[in-house]
mmCIF file with all atom_site columns, C-alpha atoms in Angstrom:
data_model
loop_
_atom_site.group_PDB
_atom_site.id
_atom_site.type_symbol
_atom_site.label_atom_id
_atom_site.label_alt_id
_atom_site.label_comp_id
_atom_site.label_asym_id
_atom_site.label_entity_id
_atom_site.label_seq_id
_atom_site.pdbx_PDB_ins_code
_atom_site.Cartn_x
_atom_site.Cartn_y
_atom_site.Cartn_z
_atom_site.occupancy
_atom_site.B_iso_or_equiv
_atom_site.pdbx_formal_charge
_atom_site.auth_seq_id
_atom_site.auth_comp_id
_atom_site.auth_asym_id
_atom_site.auth_atom_id
_atom_site.pdbx_PDB_model_num
ATOM 1   C CA . MET E 1 1   ? 17.662  21.048  2.615   1.00 81.00 ? 1   MET E CA 1
ATOM 2   C CA . THR E 1 2   ? 16.161  18.383  4.852   1.00 87.00 ? 2   THR E CA 1
ATOM 3   C CA . ALA E 1 3   ? 14.409  15.123  3.914   1.00 84.00 ? 3   ALA E CA 1
ATOM 4   C CA . LYS E 1 4   ? 11.546  13.550  5.673   1.00 84.00 ? 4   LYS E CA 1
ATOM 5   C CA . VAL E 1 5   ? 11.847  9.852   6.393   1.00 86.00 ? 5   VAL E CA 1
ATOM 6   C CA . HIS E 1 6   ? 8.767   7.768   6.864   1.00 85.00 ? 6   HIS E CA 1
ATOM 7   C CA . LEU E 1 7   ? 9.227   4.591   8.784   1.00 89.00 ? 7   LEU E CA 1
ATOM 8   C CA . GLY E 1 8   ? 6.883   1.687   9.036   1.00 93.00 ? 8   GLY E CA 1
ATOM 9   C CA . THR E 1 9   ? 6.517   -2.049  8.283   1.00 93.00 ? 9   THR E CA 1
ATOM 10  C CA . GLN E 1 10  ? 4.759   -4.335  5.811   1.00 91.00 ? 10  GLN E CA 1
ATOM 11  C CA . GLY E 1 11  ? 1.389   -4.754  7.668   1.00 92.00 ? 11  GLY E CA 1
ATOM 12  C CA . TRP E 1 12  ? 0.210   -4.289  11.155  1.00 94.00 ? 12  TRP E CA 1
ATOM 13  C CA . SER E 1 13  ? -2.321  -6.998  12.006  1.00 90.00 ? 13  SER E CA 1
ATOM 14  C CA . TYR E 1 14  ? -0.152  -9.701  13.380  1.00 91.00 ? 14  TYR E CA 1
ATOM 15  C CA . PRO E 1 15  ? -1.508  -11.632 16.334  1.00 91.00 ? 15  PRO E CA 1
ATOM 16  C CA . ASP E 1 16  ? 1.914   -12.826 17.274  1.00 93.00 ? 16  ASP E CA 1
ATOM 17  C CA . TRP E 1 17  ? 3.064   -9.212  17.907  1.00 95.00 ? 17  TRP E CA 1
ATOM 18  C CA . ASN E 1 18  ? 0.684   -9.131  20.976  1.00 95.00 ? 18  ASN E CA 1
ATOM 19  C CA . GLY E 1 19  ? 2.928   -8.810  24.016  1.00 95.00 ? 19  GLY E CA 1
ATOM 20  C CA . VAL E 1 20  ? 6.007   -8.096  21.945  1.00 95.00 ? 20  VAL E CA 1
ATOM 21  C CA . PHE E 1 21  ? 5.069   -4.852  20.125  1.00 96.00 ? 21  PHE E CA 1
ATOM 22  C CA . TYR E 1 22  ? 1.337   -4.475  20.967  1.00 96.00 ? 22  TYR E CA 1
ATOM 23  C CA . PRO E 1 23  ? 0.277   -4.455  24.733  1.00 95.00 ? 23  PRO E CA 1
ATOM 24  C CA . PRO E 1 24  ? -0.516  -8.015  26.039  1.00 95.00 ? 24  PRO E CA 1
ATOM 25  C CA . GLY E 1 25  ? -4.291  -8.855  25.226  1.00 92.00 ? 25  GLY E CA 1
ATOM 26  C CA . SER E 1 26  ? -4.624  -6.141  22.448  1.00 93.00 ? 26  SER E CA 1
ATOM 27  C CA . LYS E 1 27  ? -7.723  -6.765  20.197  1.00 93.00 ? 27  LYS E CA 1
ATOM 28  C CA . GLN E 1 28  ? -7.410  -6.655  16.450  1.00 92.00 ? 28  GLN E CA 1
ATOM 29  C CA . GLU E 1 29  ? -9.274  -3.225  16.439  1.00 92.00 ? 29  GLU E CA 1
ATOM 30  C CA . ASP E 1 30  ? -6.687  -1.781  18.650  1.00 94.00 ? 30  ASP E CA 1
ATOM 31  C CA . ARG E 1 31  ? -3.695  -2.647  16.598  1.00 96.00 ? 31  ARG E CA 1
ATOM 32  C CA . LEU E 1 32  ? -3.786  0.088   13.693  1.00 96.00 ? 32  LEU E CA 1
ATOM 33  C CA . PRO E 1 33  ? -4.405  3.013   16.231  1.00 96.00 ? 33  PRO E CA 1
ATOM 34  C CA . PHE E 1 34  ? -1.474  1.718   18.356  1.00 97.00 ? 34  PHE E CA 1
ATOM 35  C CA . TYR E 1 35  ? 0.785   1.238   15.372  1.00 97.00 ? 35  TYR E CA 1
ATOM 36  C CA . ALA E 1 36  ? 0.118   4.691   14.040  1.00 96.00 ? 36  ALA E CA 1
ATOM 37  C CA . SER E 1 37  ? 1.182   5.964   17.432  1.00 97.00 ? 37  SER E CA 1
ATOM 38  C CA . VAL E 1 38  ? 4.582   4.518   16.822  1.00 97.00 ? 38  VAL E CA 1
ATOM 39  C CA . PHE E 1 39  ? 5.147   4.504   13.025  1.00 96.00 ? 39  PHE E CA 1
ATOM 40  C CA . ASP E 1 40  ? 3.869   7.019   10.266  1.00 93.00 ? 40  ASP E CA 1
ATOM 41  C CA . THR E 1 41  ? 3.570   4.649   7.415   1.00 91.00 ? 41  THR E CA 1
ATOM 42  C CA . VAL E 1 42  ? 2.560   1.081   6.550   1.00 92.00 ? 42  VAL E CA 1
ATOM 43  C CA . GLU E 1 43  ? 2.873   -1.119  3.468   1.00 89.00 ? 43  GLU E CA 1
ATOM 44  C CA . LEU E 1 44  ? -0.524  -2.398  2.242   1.00 87.00 ? 44  LEU E CA 1
ATOM 45  C CA . ASP E 1 45  ? -0.120  -6.088  1.045   1.00 84.00 ? 45  ASP E CA 1
ATOM 46  C CA . THR E 1 46  ? -3.679  -6.497  0.477   1.00 82.00 ? 46  THR E CA 1
ATOM 47  C CA . THR E 1 47  ? -3.662  -4.228  -2.491  1.00 79.00 ? 47  THR E CA 1
ATOM 48  C CA . PHE E 1 48  ? -1.466  -6.730  -4.268  1.00 78.00 ? 48  PHE E CA 1
ATOM 49  C CA . TYR E 1 49  ? -4.370  -9.208  -4.151  1.00 81.00 ? 49  TYR E CA 1
ATOM 50  C CA . HIS E 1 50  ? -7.544  -7.085  -4.221  1.00 77.00 ? 50  HIS E CA 1
ATOM 51  C CA . ALA E 1 51  ? -8.796  -3.529  -3.583  1.00 76.00 ? 51  ALA E CA 1
ATOM 52  C CA . PRO E 1 52  ? -9.968  -3.160  -0.016  1.00 78.00 ? 52  PRO E CA 1
ATOM 53  C CA . LYS E 1 53  ? -13.551 -2.562  0.526   1.00 80.00 ? 53  LYS E CA 1
ATOM 54  C CA . GLY E 1 54  ? -14.530 1.173   1.009   1.00 78.00 ? 54  GLY E CA 1
ATOM 55  C CA . THR E 1 55  ? -15.687 0.520   4.542   1.00 84.00 ? 55  THR E CA 1
ATOM 56  C CA . ILE E 1 56  ? -12.440 -1.067  5.278   1.00 85.00 ? 56  ILE E CA 1
ATOM 57  C CA . ALA E 1 57  ? -10.396 1.842   3.888   1.00 83.00 ? 57  ALA E CA 1
ATOM 58  C CA . ARG E 1 58  ? -12.520 4.446   5.574   1.00 85.00 ? 58  ARG E CA 1
ATOM 59  C CA . SER E 1 59  ? -11.889 2.625   8.836   1.00 89.00 ? 59  SER E CA 1
ATOM 60  C CA . TRP E 1 60  ? -8.072  2.681   8.393   1.00 89.00 ? 60  TRP E CA 1
ATOM 61  C CA . LYS E 1 61  ? -8.434  6.387   7.613   1.00 88.00 ? 61  LYS E CA 1
ATOM 62  C CA . ARG E 1 62  ? -10.540 7.010   10.766  1.00 91.00 ? 62  ARG E CA 1
ATOM 63  C CA . HIS E 1 63  ? -8.029  5.205   13.080  1.00 93.00 ? 63  HIS E CA 1
ATOM 64  C CA . THR E 1 64  ? -4.938  6.978   11.926  1.00 93.00 ? 64  THR E CA 1
ATOM 65  C CA . PRO E 1 65  ? -3.762  10.614  12.185  1.00 93.00 ? 65  PRO E CA 1
ATOM 66  C CA . PRO E 1 66  ? -4.047  12.761  9.131   1.00 89.00 ? 66  PRO E CA 1
ATOM 67  C CA . ASP E 1 67  ? -0.309  12.659  8.211   1.00 88.00 ? 67  ASP E CA 1
ATOM 68  C CA . PHE E 1 68  ? -0.296  8.865   8.493   1.00 91.00 ? 68  PHE E CA 1
ATOM 69  C CA . ARG E 1 69  ? 0.612   7.176   4.938   1.00 89.00 ? 69  ARG E CA 1
ATOM 70  C CA . PHE E 1 70  ? -0.356  3.985   3.421   1.00 88.00 ? 70  PHE E CA 1
ATOM 71  C CA . ALA E 1 71  ? 2.055   2.587   0.871   1.00 86.00 ? 71  ALA E CA 1
ATOM 72  C CA . ALA E 1 72  ? 0.058   0.470   -1.461  1.00 82.00 ? 72  ALA E CA 1
ATOM 73  C CA . LYS E 1 73  ? 1.459   -2.424  -3.495  1.00 82.00 ? 73  LYS E CA 1
ATOM 74  C CA . LEU E 1 74  ? 0.562   -2.297  -7.157  1.00 80.00 ? 74  LEU E CA 1
ATOM 75  C CA . PRO E 1 75  ? -1.925  -5.161  -7.986  1.00 80.00 ? 75  PRO E CA 1
ATOM 76  C CA . ARG E 1 76  ? -0.694  -8.518  -9.095  1.00 79.00 ? 76  ARG E CA 1
ATOM 77  C CA . ALA E 1 77  ? -2.737  -8.191  -12.392 1.00 75.00 ? 77  ALA E CA 1
ATOM 78  C CA . ILE E 1 78  ? -0.276  -5.336  -13.277 1.00 76.00 ? 78  ILE E CA 1
ATOM 79  C CA . THR E 1 79  ? 3.025   -6.611  -11.924 1.00 75.00 ? 79  THR E CA 1
ATOM 80  C CA . HIS E 1 80  ? 2.713   -10.343 -12.493 1.00 71.00 ? 80  HIS E CA 1
ATOM 81  C CA . ASP E 1 81  ? -0.134  -11.090 -14.859 1.00 72.00 ? 81  ASP E CA 1
ATOM 82  C CA . ALA E 1 82  ? 0.660   -8.202  -17.309 1.00 65.00 ? 82  ALA E CA 1
ATOM 83  C CA . LEU E 1 83  ? 4.379   -8.005  -16.482 1.00 66.00 ? 83  LEU E CA 1
ATOM 84  C CA . LEU E 1 84  ? 4.004   -4.231  -16.457 1.00 66.00 ? 84  LEU E CA 1
ATOM 85  C CA . ARG E 1 85  ? 2.949   -4.483  -20.225 1.00 70.00 ? 85  ARG E CA 1
ATOM 86  C CA . ASP E 1 86  ? -0.169  -2.746  -21.542 1.00 74.00 ? 86  ASP E CA 1
ATOM 87  C CA . ALA E 1 87  ? -1.359  -2.192  -18.032 1.00 71.00 ? 87  ALA E CA 1
ATOM 88  C CA . GLY E 1 88  ? -2.670  1.380   -18.535 1.00 72.00 ? 88  GLY E CA 1
ATOM 89  C CA . GLU E 1 89  ? -6.273  0.635   -18.013 1.00 76.00 ? 89  GLU E CA 1
ATOM 90  C CA . ALA E 1 90  ? -5.619  -1.526  -14.719 1.00 72.00 ? 90  ALA E CA 1
ATOM 91  C CA . LEU E 1 91  ? -3.234  1.303   -13.592 1.00 73.00 ? 91  LEU E CA 1
ATOM 92  C CA . VAL E 1 92  ? -5.809  4.047   -14.000 1.00 72.00 ? 92  VAL E CA 1
ATOM 93  C CA . GLU E 1 93  ? -8.283  1.885   -12.144 1.00 72.00 ? 93  GLU E CA 1
ATOM 94  C CA . PHE E 1 94  ? -5.825  1.384   -9.304  1.00 69.00 ? 94  PHE E CA 1
ATOM 95  C CA . ALA E 1 95  ? -5.062  5.263   -9.343  1.00 69.00 ? 95  ALA E CA 1
ATOM 96  C CA . ARG E 1 96  ? -8.696  5.990   -9.267  1.00 68.00 ? 96  ARG E CA 1
ATOM 97  C CA . ALA E 1 97  ? -9.484  3.775   -6.337  1.00 64.00 ? 97  ALA E CA 1
ATOM 98  C CA . ARG E 1 98  ? -6.558  5.277   -4.351  1.00 60.00 ? 98  ARG E CA 1
ATOM 99  C CA . SER E 1 99  ? -7.672  8.815   -4.919  1.00 61.00 ? 99  SER E CA 1
ATOM 100 C CA . SER E 1 100 ? -11.342 8.189   -3.980  1.00 54.00 ? 100 SER E CA 1
ATOM 101 C CA . ARG E 1 101 ? -12.793 9.807   -0.805  1.00 50.00 ? 101 ARG E CA 1
ATOM 102 C CA . SER E 1 102 ? -12.721 6.482   0.926   1.00 47.00 ? 102 SER E CA 1
ATOM 103 C CA . ALA E 1 103 ? -9.245  5.737   0.268   1.00 54.00 ? 103 ALA E CA 1
ATOM 104 C CA . PRO E 1 104 ? -6.735  6.189   3.111   1.00 59.00 ? 104 PRO E CA 1
ATOM 105 C CA . ASN E 1 105 ? -3.946  8.732   2.895   1.00 63.00 ? 105 ASN E CA 1
ATOM 106 C CA . SER E 1 106 ? -1.835  7.599   0.169   1.00 59.00 ? 106 SER E CA 1
ATOM 107 C CA . ALA E 1 107 ? 2.021   7.260   -0.212  1.00 52.00 ? 107 ALA E CA 1
ATOM 108 C CA . ARG E 1 108 ? 4.100   5.936   -2.934  1.00 52.00 ? 108 ARG E CA 1
ATOM 109 C CA . CYS E 1 109 ? 3.176   2.634   -4.602  1.00 53.00 ? 109 CYS E CA 1
ATOM 110 C CA . TRP E 1 110 ? 5.422   -0.433  -4.513  1.00 49.00 ? 110 TRP E CA 1
ATOM 111 C CA . ARG E 1 111 ? 6.147   -2.494  -7.489  1.00 52.00 ? 111 ARG E CA 1
ATOM 112 C CA . ARG E 1 112 ? 6.673   -6.106  -6.945  1.00 54.00 ? 112 ARG E CA 1
ATOM 113 C CA . CYS E 1 113 ? 7.597   -8.286  -9.918  1.00 55.00 ? 113 CYS E CA 1
ATOM 114 C CA . PRO E 1 114 ? 7.839   -12.113 -10.062 1.00 56.00 ? 114 PRO E CA 1
ATOM 115 C CA . ARG E 1 115 ? 11.554  -13.319 -9.647  1.00 57.00 ? 115 ARG E CA 1
ATOM 116 C CA . SER E 1 116 ? 11.223  -15.227 -12.986 1.00 55.00 ? 116 SER E CA 1
ATOM 117 C CA . SER E 1 117 ? 10.198  -11.945 -14.772 1.00 51.00 ? 117 SER E CA 1
ATOM 118 C CA . ARG E 1 118 ? 12.606  -9.687  -16.583 1.00 53.00 ? 118 ARG E CA 1
ATOM 119 C CA . ALA E 1 119 ? 9.986   -6.910  -16.554 1.00 49.00 ? 119 ALA E CA 1
ATOM 120 C CA . THR E 1 120 ? 11.394  -3.450  -15.780 1.00 49.00 ? 120 THR E CA 1
ATOM 121 C CA . TRP E 1 121 ? 9.952   0.035   -16.247 1.00 46.00 ? 121 TRP E CA 1
ATOM 122 C CA . SER E 1 122 ? 12.212  0.493   -19.269 1.00 46.00 ? 122 SER E CA 1
ATOM 123 C CA . ARG E 1 123 ? 11.023  -2.824  -20.871 1.00 45.00 ? 123 ARG E CA 1
ATOM 124 C CA . SER E 1 124 ? 7.314   -2.338  -20.084 1.00 43.00 ? 124 SER E CA 1
ATOM 125 C CA . GLY E 1 125 ? 6.339   -0.913  -23.389 1.00 45.00 ? 125 GLY E CA 1
ATOM 126 C CA . THR E 1 126 ? 3.620   1.583   -22.737 1.00 44.00 ? 126 THR E CA 1
ATOM 127 C CA . TRP E 1 127 ? 3.894   1.728   -19.044 1.00 44.00 ? 127 TRP E CA 1
ATOM 128 C CA . PRO E 1 128 ? 5.407   5.290   -18.627 1.00 45.00 ? 128 PRO E CA 1
ATOM 129 C CA . ARG E 1 129 ? 3.101   6.795   -21.284 1.00 47.00 ? 129 ARG E CA 1
ATOM 130 C CA . SER E 1 130 ? -0.047  5.144   -19.867 1.00 46.00 ? 130 SER E CA 1
ATOM 131 C CA . SER E 1 131 ? 0.692   6.041   -16.164 1.00 48.00 ? 131 SER E CA 1
ATOM 132 C CA . PRO E 1 132 ? -1.767  8.597   -14.839 1.00 47.00 ? 132 PRO E CA 1
ATOM 133 C CA . ARG E 1 133 ? -0.533  11.881  -14.072 1.00 47.00 ? 133 ARG E CA 1
ATOM 134 C CA . GLY E 1 134 ? -1.321  13.635  -10.843 1.00 44.00 ? 134 GLY E CA 1
ATOM 135 C CA . PRO E 1 135 ? -0.008  15.025  -7.513  1.00 39.00 ? 135 PRO E CA 1
ATOM 136 C CA . ARG E 1 136 ? 2.846   12.933  -5.921  1.00 40.00 ? 136 ARG E CA 1
ATOM 137 C CA . THR E 1 137 ? 3.078   12.253  -2.216  1.00 37.00 ? 137 THR E CA 1
#
């Protein structure tokens, strides 16, 4: 049995990477296609704060190969505000947005909880039962 490992970073649009990772003078619109020629996945920090507009997500999808994966962070409303408790509706909304036609290729979701929190999957009450079912990528 072989396992496929996906390698990437948290984000790709960093101006200080010009001349270090990106060719000198690279424009913002050139960063994602270049990044996707080197890595096959990237963590989306933006989903922690808000869902990206459909036009933005479609652009990401257009500028990456079909097998490129975007790993979305679960929204702060689920991980920090609700502390993973009674977050079923927000989770369904997040899953729906990720499965829409405009959403880029999805990979696993990242869960980030506040350091002061003791929230865990097992302590989250209805979390496992309220999770939407569907294909796993």
